[in-house]
Amino acid sequence: MAVSAAILVLRALGVGDLLTAVPALRALRAAYPGERLVLAAPEQLRDLVELIDAVDELLPTSGLGDLAWPGEPPRLAVNLHGSGPESIHDLLNTEPAELLTHRHPDFPEVPGLEWRDDVHEVDRWCRLIEFAHLEADRSALHLPVPPGPNPVPDAVVVHPGAAFPARRWPPERFARVVRELAAAGHRVVLTGSAGERDLARSIAEAAGLGEDAVLAGRTGLADLAALVAGAALVVCGDTGVGHLATAFGTPSVLLFGPTPPRLWGPPLSARQHVVLWAGNVGDPHGEEPDGGLLLLREERVLAAAQSALEARVAHG
């Protein structure tokens, strides 16, 4: 079915990328209440996209070069994907009446906001919205609790994986944290993708937990979202699961490195999130665990987790 004239937004990336764009999406919805807002993003994010009240329709788009707009040109195309040139090219191919984007030297005829590397990801896209003289609320990050059952209510969710080795805290350290939290009486489960199932299983085994604690590769995005929304605590690195905790207001302990939390961390006002970072900045795409991340010891993570769990009990 063809898509009628609408607001087209490109954000064909991952879970964390989608969630950091929610304030910008809501700002567009508020600015254009009568328009149909279509989000070009990967099909596997559909369950999460459906929780975002600002989006009317998902246009499955796996990444750059895959945008296939089936209707008449959109009245406005918004580049929440990157600075270009590929994302700008993809959106220009839809022949929009208007394009909102950061500027790029490959497209000198296209006006846009100057790209900055020193701003938080949420702020980046809100600044782009404000460049169009629209209002954006950077705190509008929260999502409703997903429909459907929580596979393991009130669990401590430990997510040991990350997209790149530089952001992966060592599995033996996760194993100690899992073991001690389980010994303290908490139900601990390990999440991850199908490709991270062996990692999660090895951590559970080292921590003395059974196969039922390993949810990696066994939960779709809807189940994972429900699990995080109803968790007692989330412990993970700089990953999409950390952004899920922010979206649902779930207490979390986040192990940052090599990217500083000032660029991708939760809002400073959200006190239920404990951010651990040694202060070292490095390559987030590196092939070895970041040296700064390795400075975070198990004792520090356990203390933060226990403090967060105690605060949750104290506040009901």
mmCIF file of C-alpha atoms in Angstrom:
data_model
loop_
_atom_site.group_PDB
_atom_site.id
_atom_site.type_symbol
_atom_site.label_atom_id
_atom_site.label_comp_id
_atom_site.label_asym_id
_atom_site.label_seq_id
_atom_site.Cartn_x
_atom_site.Cartn_y
_atom_site.Cartn_z
ATOM 1 C CA MET A 1 0.000 0.000 0.000
ATOM 2 C CA ALA A 2 1.348 3.404 -0.944
ATOM 3 C CA VAL A 3 2.133 5.882 1.814
ATOM 4 C CA SER A 4 0.434 9.264 1.384
ATOM 5 C CA ALA A 5 2.224 12.580 1.905
ATOM 6 C CA ALA A 6 3.675 12.527 5.383
ATOM 7 C CA ILE A 7 6.552 13.320 7.695
ATOM 8 C CA LEU A 8 9.310 10.791 6.913
ATOM 9 C CA VAL A 9 11.982 10.237 9.588
ATOM 10 C CA LEU A 10 15.102 8.143 8.934
ATOM 11 C CA ARG A 11 16.680 6.354 11.928
ATOM 12 C CA ALA A 12 17.685 2.949 10.548
ATOM 13 C CA LEU A 13 19.917 1.910 13.449
ATOM 14 C CA GLY A 14 19.669 -0.064 16.715
ATOM 15 C CA VAL A 15 17.712 -0.095 19.967
ATOM 16 C CA GLY A 16 19.707 2.581 21.787
ATOM 17 C CA ASP A 17 19.733 4.798 18.707
ATOM 18 C CA LEU A 18 15.952 4.578 18.451
ATOM 19 C CA LEU A 19 15.386 5.364 22.122
ATOM 20 C CA THR A 20 17.653 8.421 22.131
ATOM 21 C CA ALA A 21 15.595 9.797 19.227
ATOM 22 C CA VAL A 22 12.247 9.556 21.070
ATOM 23 C CA PRO A 23 12.254 13.216 22.283
ATOM 24 C CA ALA A 24 12.892 14.414 18.716
ATOM 25 C CA LEU A 25 10.116 12.180 17.380
ATOM 26 C CA ARG A 26 7.700 13.517 19.992
ATOM 27 C CA ALA A 27 8.698 17.075 19.113
ATOM 28 C CA LEU A 28 7.839 16.401 15.466
ATOM 29 C CA ARG A 29 4.500 14.906 16.465
ATOM 30 C CA ALA A 30 3.689 17.988 18.559
ATOM 31 C CA ALA A 31 4.701 20.323 15.727
ATOM 32 C CA TYR A 32 2.723 18.442 13.052
ATOM 33 C CA PRO A 33 -0.259 16.914 14.885
ATOM 34 C CA GLY A 34 -2.324 16.404 11.740
ATOM 35 C CA GLU A 35 0.407 14.738 9.677
ATOM 36 C CA ARG A 36 1.199 11.040 9.400
ATOM 37 C CA LEU A 37 4.640 10.385 10.893
ATOM 38 C CA VAL A 38 6.455 7.467 9.271
ATOM 39 C CA LEU A 39 9.679 6.128 10.790
ATOM 40 C CA ALA A 40 12.160 4.365 8.517
ATOM 41 C CA ALA A 41 13.863 1.874 10.868
ATOM 42 C CA PRO A 42 14.655 -1.858 10.979
ATOM 43 C CA GLU A 43 11.718 -4.269 11.080
ATOM 44 C CA GLN A 44 13.175 -5.994 14.161
ATOM 45 C CA LEU A 45 12.475 -2.830 16.152
ATOM 46 C CA ARG A 46 8.722 -2.925 15.432
ATOM 47 C CA ASP A 47 7.682 -4.004 18.943
ATOM 48 C CA LEU A 48 9.568 -1.054 20.399
ATOM 49 C CA VAL A 49 8.422 1.419 17.749
ATOM 50 C CA GLU A 50 4.813 0.534 18.578
ATOM 51 C CA LEU A 51 5.359 1.864 22.112
ATOM 52 C CA ILE A 52 6.326 5.315 20.799
ATOM 53 C CA ASP A 53 3.216 7.458 20.727
ATOM 54 C CA ALA A 54 4.739 9.833 18.169
ATOM 55 C CA VAL A 55 5.046 7.256 15.368
ATOM 56 C CA ASP A 56 2.104 6.288 13.161
ATOM 57 C CA GLU A 57 3.838 3.796 10.918
ATOM 58 C CA LEU A 58 7.078 1.857 10.593
ATOM 59 C CA LEU A 59 8.647 1.719 7.149
ATOM 60 C CA PRO A 60 11.007 -1.305 7.378
ATOM 61 C CA THR A 61 14.482 -0.057 6.490
ATOM 62 C CA SER A 62 17.481 -2.187 7.378
ATOM 63 C CA GLY A 63 20.072 0.536 6.932
ATOM 64 C CA LEU A 64 21.503 3.105 4.566
ATOM 65 C CA GLY A 65 20.718 2.391 0.933
ATOM 66 C CA ASP A 66 17.595 0.407 1.849
ATOM 67 C CA LEU A 67 15.070 3.243 2.115
ATOM 68 C CA ALA A 68 12.199 2.536 -0.306
ATOM 69 C CA TRP A 69 9.508 5.211 -0.058
ATOM 70 C CA PRO A 70 6.389 3.858 -1.796
ATOM 71 C CA GLY A 71 4.144 6.908 -2.008
ATOM 72 C CA GLU A 72 4.070 10.497 -3.189
ATOM 73 C CA PRO A 73 6.971 12.629 -1.923
ATOM 74 C CA PRO A 74 6.828 13.399 1.796
ATOM 75 C CA ARG A 75 6.074 16.983 2.787
ATOM 76 C CA LEU A 76 9.033 16.803 5.186
ATOM 77 C CA ALA A 77 11.935 14.357 5.465
ATOM 78 C CA VAL A 78 13.940 14.414 8.698
ATOM 79 C CA ASN A 79 17.430 12.961 8.952
ATOM 80 C CA LEU A 80 17.809 11.541 12.456
ATOM 81 C CA HIS A 81 20.256 8.960 11.150
ATOM 82 C CA GLY A 82 23.538 10.846 10.853
ATOM 83 C CA SER A 83 25.395 13.680 9.196
ATOM 84 C CA GLY A 84 25.460 12.138 5.721
ATOM 85 C CA PRO A 85 26.300 11.899 2.928
ATOM 86 C CA GLU A 86 24.538 8.520 2.567
ATOM 87 C CA SER A 87 21.573 9.405 4.773
ATOM 88 C CA ILE A 88 21.069 12.734 2.984
ATOM 89 C CA HIS A 89 21.229 10.965 -0.374
ATOM 90 C CA ASP A 90 18.627 8.398 0.706
ATOM 91 C CA LEU A 91 16.203 11.085 1.840
ATOM 92 C CA LEU A 92 16.717 13.301 -1.199
ATOM 93 C CA ASN A 93 15.774 10.310 -3.358
ATOM 94 C CA THR A 94 12.264 10.486 -1.861
ATOM 95 C CA GLU A 95 11.984 14.015 -3.352
ATOM 96 C CA PRO A 96 10.666 15.656 -0.171
ATOM 97 C CA ALA A 97 9.146 19.103 -0.267
ATOM 98 C CA GLU A 98 11.469 19.965 2.610
ATOM 99 C CA LEU A 99 14.503 18.287 4.206
ATOM 100 C CA LEU A 100 15.688 18.773 7.789
ATOM 101 C CA THR A 101 19.238 17.536 8.272
ATOM 102 C CA HIS A 102 22.733 18.357 9.400
ATOM 103 C CA ARG A 103 24.731 19.869 6.583
ATOM 104 C CA HIS A 104 27.418 17.998 4.690
ATOM 105 C CA PRO A 105 30.045 19.309 2.223
ATOM 106 C CA ASP A 106 28.958 16.754 -0.397
ATOM 107 C CA PHE A 107 25.612 18.591 -0.552
ATOM 108 C CA PRO A 108 26.505 22.309 -0.434
ATOM 109 C CA GLU A 109 23.080 23.236 -1.798
ATOM 110 C CA VAL A 110 21.302 21.571 1.171
ATOM 111 C CA PRO A 111 21.084 23.827 4.239
ATOM 112 C CA GLY A 112 21.495 22.205 7.619
ATOM 113 C CA LEU A 113 22.772 22.357 11.151
ATOM 114 C CA GLU A 114 26.489 22.026 11.823
ATOM 115 C CA TRP A 115 27.372 18.557 13.145
ATOM 116 C CA ARG A 116 29.023 18.458 16.579
ATOM 117 C CA ASP A 117 30.791 15.517 18.196
ATOM 118 C CA ASP A 118 30.634 16.933 21.724
ATOM 119 C CA VAL A 119 26.877 16.774 22.413
ATOM 120 C CA HIS A 120 24.747 14.059 23.980
ATOM 121 C CA GLU A 121 22.902 11.910 21.449
ATOM 122 C CA VAL A 122 19.497 13.023 22.774
ATOM 123 C CA ASP A 123 20.580 16.660 22.611
ATOM 124 C CA ARG A 124 21.932 16.206 19.071
ATOM 125 C CA TRP A 125 18.542 15.399 17.598
ATOM 126 C CA CYS A 126 16.660 17.902 19.737
ATOM 127 C CA ARG A 127 19.050 20.591 18.504
ATOM 128 C CA LEU A 128 18.227 19.589 14.935
ATOM 129 C CA ILE A 129 14.514 19.955 15.676
ATOM 130 C CA GLU A 130 15.174 23.363 17.216
ATOM 131 C CA PHE A 131 17.148 24.347 14.110
ATOM 132 C CA ALA A 132 13.759 24.208 12.342
ATOM 133 C CA HIS A 133 12.350 26.606 14.981
ATOM 134 C CA LEU A 134 10.387 23.834 16.706
ATOM 135 C CA GLU A 135 10.343 23.018 20.410
ATOM 136 C CA ALA A 136 11.861 19.846 21.849
ATOM 137 C CA ASP A 137 11.729 18.378 25.355
ATOM 138 C CA ARG A 138 14.942 16.449 26.061
ATOM 139 C CA SER A 139 13.357 14.712 29.046
ATOM 140 C CA ALA A 140 10.602 13.073 26.967
ATOM 141 C CA LEU A 141 12.341 9.680 26.977
ATOM 142 C CA HIS A 142 9.866 7.478 28.829
ATOM 143 C CA LEU A 143 7.835 4.710 27.226
ATOM 144 C CA PRO A 144 4.766 2.889 28.561
ATOM 145 C CA VAL A 145 5.173 -0.605 29.998
ATOM 146 C CA PRO A 146 4.915 -3.075 27.092
ATOM 147 C CA PRO A 147 1.763 -5.172 26.788
ATOM 148 C CA GLY A 148 2.056 -8.872 27.480
ATOM 149 C CA PRO A 149 3.569 -10.865 30.322
ATOM 150 C CA ASN A 150 6.977 -10.323 31.867
ATOM 151 C CA PRO A 151 8.933 -13.586 31.446
ATOM 152 C CA VAL A 152 10.680 -13.201 34.839
ATOM 153 C CA PRO A 153 9.132 -10.445 36.989
ATOM 154 C CA ASP A 154 11.274 -8.527 39.471
ATOM 155 C CA ALA A 155 14.530 -10.085 38.290
ATOM 156 C CA VAL A 156 18.016 -8.604 38.295
ATOM 157 C CA VAL A 157 18.761 -8.443 34.565
ATOM 158 C CA VAL A 158 22.441 -8.751 33.669
ATOM 159 C CA HIS A 159 23.317 -8.066 30.043
ATOM 160 C CA PRO A 160 27.025 -8.857 29.507
ATOM 161 C CA GLY A 161 27.275 -8.329 25.757
ATOM 162 C CA ALA A 162 27.939 -5.221 23.674
ATOM 163 C CA ALA A 163 28.274 -4.459 19.981
ATOM 164 C CA PHE A 164 32.080 -4.212 20.090
ATOM 165 C CA PRO A 165 34.768 -5.809 22.292
ATOM 166 C CA ALA A 166 35.898 -2.372 23.510
ATOM 167 C CA ARG A 167 32.608 -2.052 25.422
ATOM 168 C CA ARG A 168 32.521 -5.566 26.909
ATOM 169 C CA TRP A 169 33.406 -5.918 30.571
ATOM 170 C CA PRO A 170 35.209 -9.266 31.152
ATOM 171 C CA PRO A 171 32.878 -12.274 31.607
ATOM 172 C CA GLU A 172 34.693 -13.480 34.721
ATOM 173 C CA ARG A 173 33.874 -10.153 36.398
ATOM 174 C CA PHE A 174 30.223 -10.426 35.408
ATOM 175 C CA ALA A 175 30.256 -13.964 36.839
ATOM 176 C CA ARG A 176 31.357 -12.732 40.250
ATOM 177 C CA VAL A 177 28.680 -10.026 40.274
ATOM 178 C CA VAL A 178 26.006 -12.545 39.255
ATOM 179 C CA ARG A 179 27.166 -15.085 41.844
ATOM 180 C CA GLU A 180 27.104 -12.615 44.736
ATOM 181 C CA LEU A 181 23.769 -11.072 43.778
ATOM 182 C CA ALA A 182 22.239 -14.551 43.511
ATOM 183 C CA ALA A 183 23.759 -15.517 46.874
ATOM 184 C CA ALA A 184 22.082 -12.440 48.372
ATOM 185 C CA GLY A 185 18.721 -13.886 47.356
ATOM 186 C CA HIS A 186 18.045 -12.072 44.073
ATOM 187 C CA ARG A 187 16.696 -13.831 40.991
ATOM 188 C CA VAL A 188 19.331 -13.095 38.349
ATOM 189 C CA VAL A 189 18.866 -13.673 34.619
ATOM 190 C CA LEU A 190 21.304 -13.153 31.761
ATOM 191 C CA THR A 191 20.126 -11.626 28.505
ATOM 192 C CA GLY A 192 21.647 -11.232 25.083
ATOM 193 C CA SER A 193 21.290 -12.105 21.429
ATOM 194 C CA ALA A 194 21.423 -15.632 20.027
ATOM 195 C CA GLY A 195 25.079 -14.995 19.231
ATOM 196 C CA GLU A 196 25.717 -14.128 22.886
ATOM 197 C CA ARG A 197 24.077 -17.246 24.291
ATOM 198 C CA ASP A 198 27.388 -19.041 24.846
ATOM 199 C CA LEU A 199 28.729 -15.985 26.666
ATOM 200 C CA ALA A 200 25.675 -15.830 28.917
ATOM 201 C CA ARG A 201 25.767 -19.586 29.533
ATOM 202 C CA SER A 202 29.450 -19.488 30.520
ATOM 203 C CA ILE A 203 28.784 -16.668 32.995
ATOM 204 C CA ALA A 204 25.802 -18.482 34.501
ATOM 205 C CA GLU A 205 27.848 -21.671 34.830
ATOM 206 C CA ALA A 206 30.752 -19.849 36.492
ATOM 207 C CA ALA A 207 28.276 -18.179 38.858
ATOM 208 C CA GLY A 208 26.648 -21.477 39.799
ATOM 209 C CA LEU A 209 23.327 -20.738 38.111
ATOM 210 C CA GLY A 210 21.271 -23.165 36.062
ATOM 211 C CA GLU A 211 20.185 -23.042 32.435
ATOM 212 C CA ASP A 212 16.901 -21.354 33.411
ATOM 213 C CA ALA A 213 18.885 -18.192 34.237
ATOM 214 C CA VAL A 214 20.083 -17.899 30.622
ATOM 215 C CA LEU A 215 17.575 -15.941 28.562
ATOM 216 C CA ALA A 216 20.058 -14.894 25.878
ATOM 217 C CA GLY A 217 18.768 -15.948 22.472
ATOM 218 C CA ARG A 218 15.388 -16.925 23.947
ATOM 219 C CA THR A 219 13.648 -13.554 24.124
ATOM 220 C CA GLY A 220 12.440 -11.347 21.323
ATOM 221 C CA LEU A 221 12.506 -7.584 21.662
ATOM 222 C CA ALA A 222 8.976 -7.474 23.112
ATOM 223 C CA ASP A 223 9.882 -9.968 25.862
ATOM 224 C CA LEU A 224 13.178 -8.199 26.539
ATOM 225 C CA ALA A 225 11.403 -4.854 26.859
ATOM 226 C CA ALA A 226 8.832 -6.355 29.249
ATOM 227 C CA LEU A 227 11.613 -8.002 31.242
ATOM 228 C CA VAL A 228 13.513 -4.721 31.648
ATOM 229 C CA ALA A 229 10.352 -2.730 32.389
ATOM 230 C CA GLY A 230 9.514 -5.058 35.284
ATOM 231 C CA ALA A 231 13.047 -5.695 36.525
ATOM 232 C CA ALA A 232 14.350 -4.942 39.999
ATOM 233 C CA LEU A 233 17.648 -3.820 38.467
ATOM 234 C CA VAL A 234 19.552 -3.843 35.186
ATOM 235 C CA VAL A 235 23.345 -4.282 35.083
ATOM 236 C CA CYS A 236 25.000 -3.765 31.707
ATOM 237 C CA GLY A 237 27.503 -1.816 29.676
ATOM 238 C CA ASP A 238 26.909 0.984 27.194
ATOM 239 C CA THR A 239 24.223 -0.887 25.233
ATOM 240 C CA GLY A 240 20.642 -0.696 24.041
ATOM 241 C CA VAL A 241 19.487 -2.509 27.180
ATOM 242 C CA GLY A 242 20.750 0.417 29.247
ATOM 243 C CA HIS A 243 18.577 2.725 27.157
ATOM 244 C CA LEU A 244 15.610 0.420 27.751
ATOM 245 C CA ALA A 245 16.172 0.889 31.489
ATOM 246 C CA THR A 246 16.107 4.658 30.974
ATOM 247 C CA ALA A 247 12.938 4.436 28.856
ATOM 248 C CA PHE A 248 11.071 2.417 31.499
ATOM 249 C CA GLY A 249 12.538 4.115 34.577
ATOM 250 C CA THR A 250 14.077 0.847 35.772
ATOM 251 C CA PRO A 251 17.014 1.187 38.207
ATOM 252 C CA SER A 252 20.301 0.375 36.514
ATOM 253 C CA VAL A 253 24.043 0.111 37.008
ATOM 254 C CA LEU A 254 25.745 1.105 33.759
ATOM 255 C CA LEU A 255 29.388 0.342 33.033
ATOM 256 C CA PHE A 256 30.659 3.001 30.650
ATOM 257 C CA GLY A 257 33.826 2.942 28.591
ATOM 258 C CA PRO A 258 35.361 3.938 26.292
ATOM 259 C CA THR A 259 32.524 6.351 25.378
ATOM 260 C CA PRO A 260 31.811 8.887 28.146
ATOM 261 C CA PRO A 261 28.300 8.895 29.636
ATOM 262 C CA ARG A 262 27.975 12.620 28.878
ATOM 263 C CA LEU A 263 27.454 11.540 25.240
ATOM 264 C CA TRP A 264 25.233 8.449 25.662
ATOM 265 C CA GLY A 265 24.318 8.099 29.340
ATOM 266 C CA PRO A 266 20.963 8.522 31.088
ATOM 267 C CA PRO A 267 19.771 11.981 32.183
ATOM 268 C CA LEU A 268 21.572 13.286 35.254
ATOM 269 C CA SER A 269 18.185 13.953 36.828
ATOM 270 C CA ALA A 270 17.276 10.249 36.735
ATOM 271 C CA ARG A 271 18.839 9.258 40.047
ATOM 272 C CA GLN A 272 17.812 5.579 39.836
ATOM 273 C CA HIS A 273 20.597 5.036 37.294
ATOM 274 C CA VAL A 274 24.148 4.601 38.627
ATOM 275 C CA VAL A 275 26.754 5.351 35.976
ATOM 276 C CA LEU A 276 30.251 3.956 36.498
ATOM 277 C CA TRP A 277 33.033 5.406 34.379
ATOM 278 C CA ALA A 278 36.767 5.658 34.989
ATOM 279 C CA GLY A 279 37.159 8.842 32.953
ATOM 280 C CA ASN A 280 39.120 7.345 30.062
ATOM 281 C CA VAL A 281 37.990 8.061 26.485
ATOM 282 C CA GLY A 282 38.902 5.613 23.734
ATOM 283 C CA ASP A 283 37.746 3.923 20.542
ATOM 284 C CA PRO A 284 34.241 2.454 21.031
ATOM 285 C CA HIS A 285 34.803 0.151 18.040
ATOM 286 C CA GLY A 286 38.067 -1.321 19.341
ATOM 287 C CA GLU A 287 38.831 -5.027 19.269
ATOM 288 C CA GLU A 288 39.981 -5.247 22.888
ATOM 289 C CA PRO A 289 38.215 -4.265 26.134
ATOM 290 C CA ASP A 290 38.860 -0.606 26.808
ATOM 291 C CA GLY A 291 41.486 0.103 29.449
ATOM 292 C CA GLY A 292 39.208 2.526 31.238
ATOM 293 C CA LEU A 293 36.414 -0.030 31.363
ATOM 294 C CA LEU A 294 38.833 -2.514 32.897
ATOM 295 C CA LEU A 295 39.486 -0.077 35.732
ATOM 296 C CA LEU A 296 35.967 -0.779 36.962
ATOM 297 C CA ARG A 297 36.364 -3.543 39.551
ATOM 298 C CA GLU A 298 33.772 -6.059 40.693
ATOM 299 C CA GLU A 299 33.596 -4.542 44.178
ATOM 300 C CA ARG A 300 32.540 -1.188 42.776
ATOM 301 C CA VAL A 301 29.848 -2.726 40.572
ATOM 302 C CA LEU A 302 28.522 -4.883 43.413
ATOM 303 C CA ALA A 303 28.382 -1.945 45.799
ATOM 304 C CA ALA A 304 26.455 0.097 43.229
ATOM 305 C CA ALA A 305 24.056 -2.783 42.533
ATOM 306 C CA GLN A 306 23.388 -3.452 46.205
ATOM 307 C CA SER A 307 22.852 0.253 46.884
ATOM 308 C CA ALA A 308 20.390 0.536 43.985
ATOM 309 C CA LEU A 309 18.455 -2.518 45.136
ATOM 310 C CA GLU A 310 18.271 -1.199 48.708
ATOM 311 C CA ALA A 311 17.078 2.210 47.464
ATOM 312 C CA ARG A 312 14.348 0.524 45.425
ATOM 313 C CA VAL A 313 13.096 -1.345 48.493
ATOM 314 C CA ALA A 314 13.238 1.805 50.631
ATOM 315 C CA HIS A 315 11.156 3.746 48.110
ATOM 316 C CA GLY A 316 8.583 1.008 47.770
#
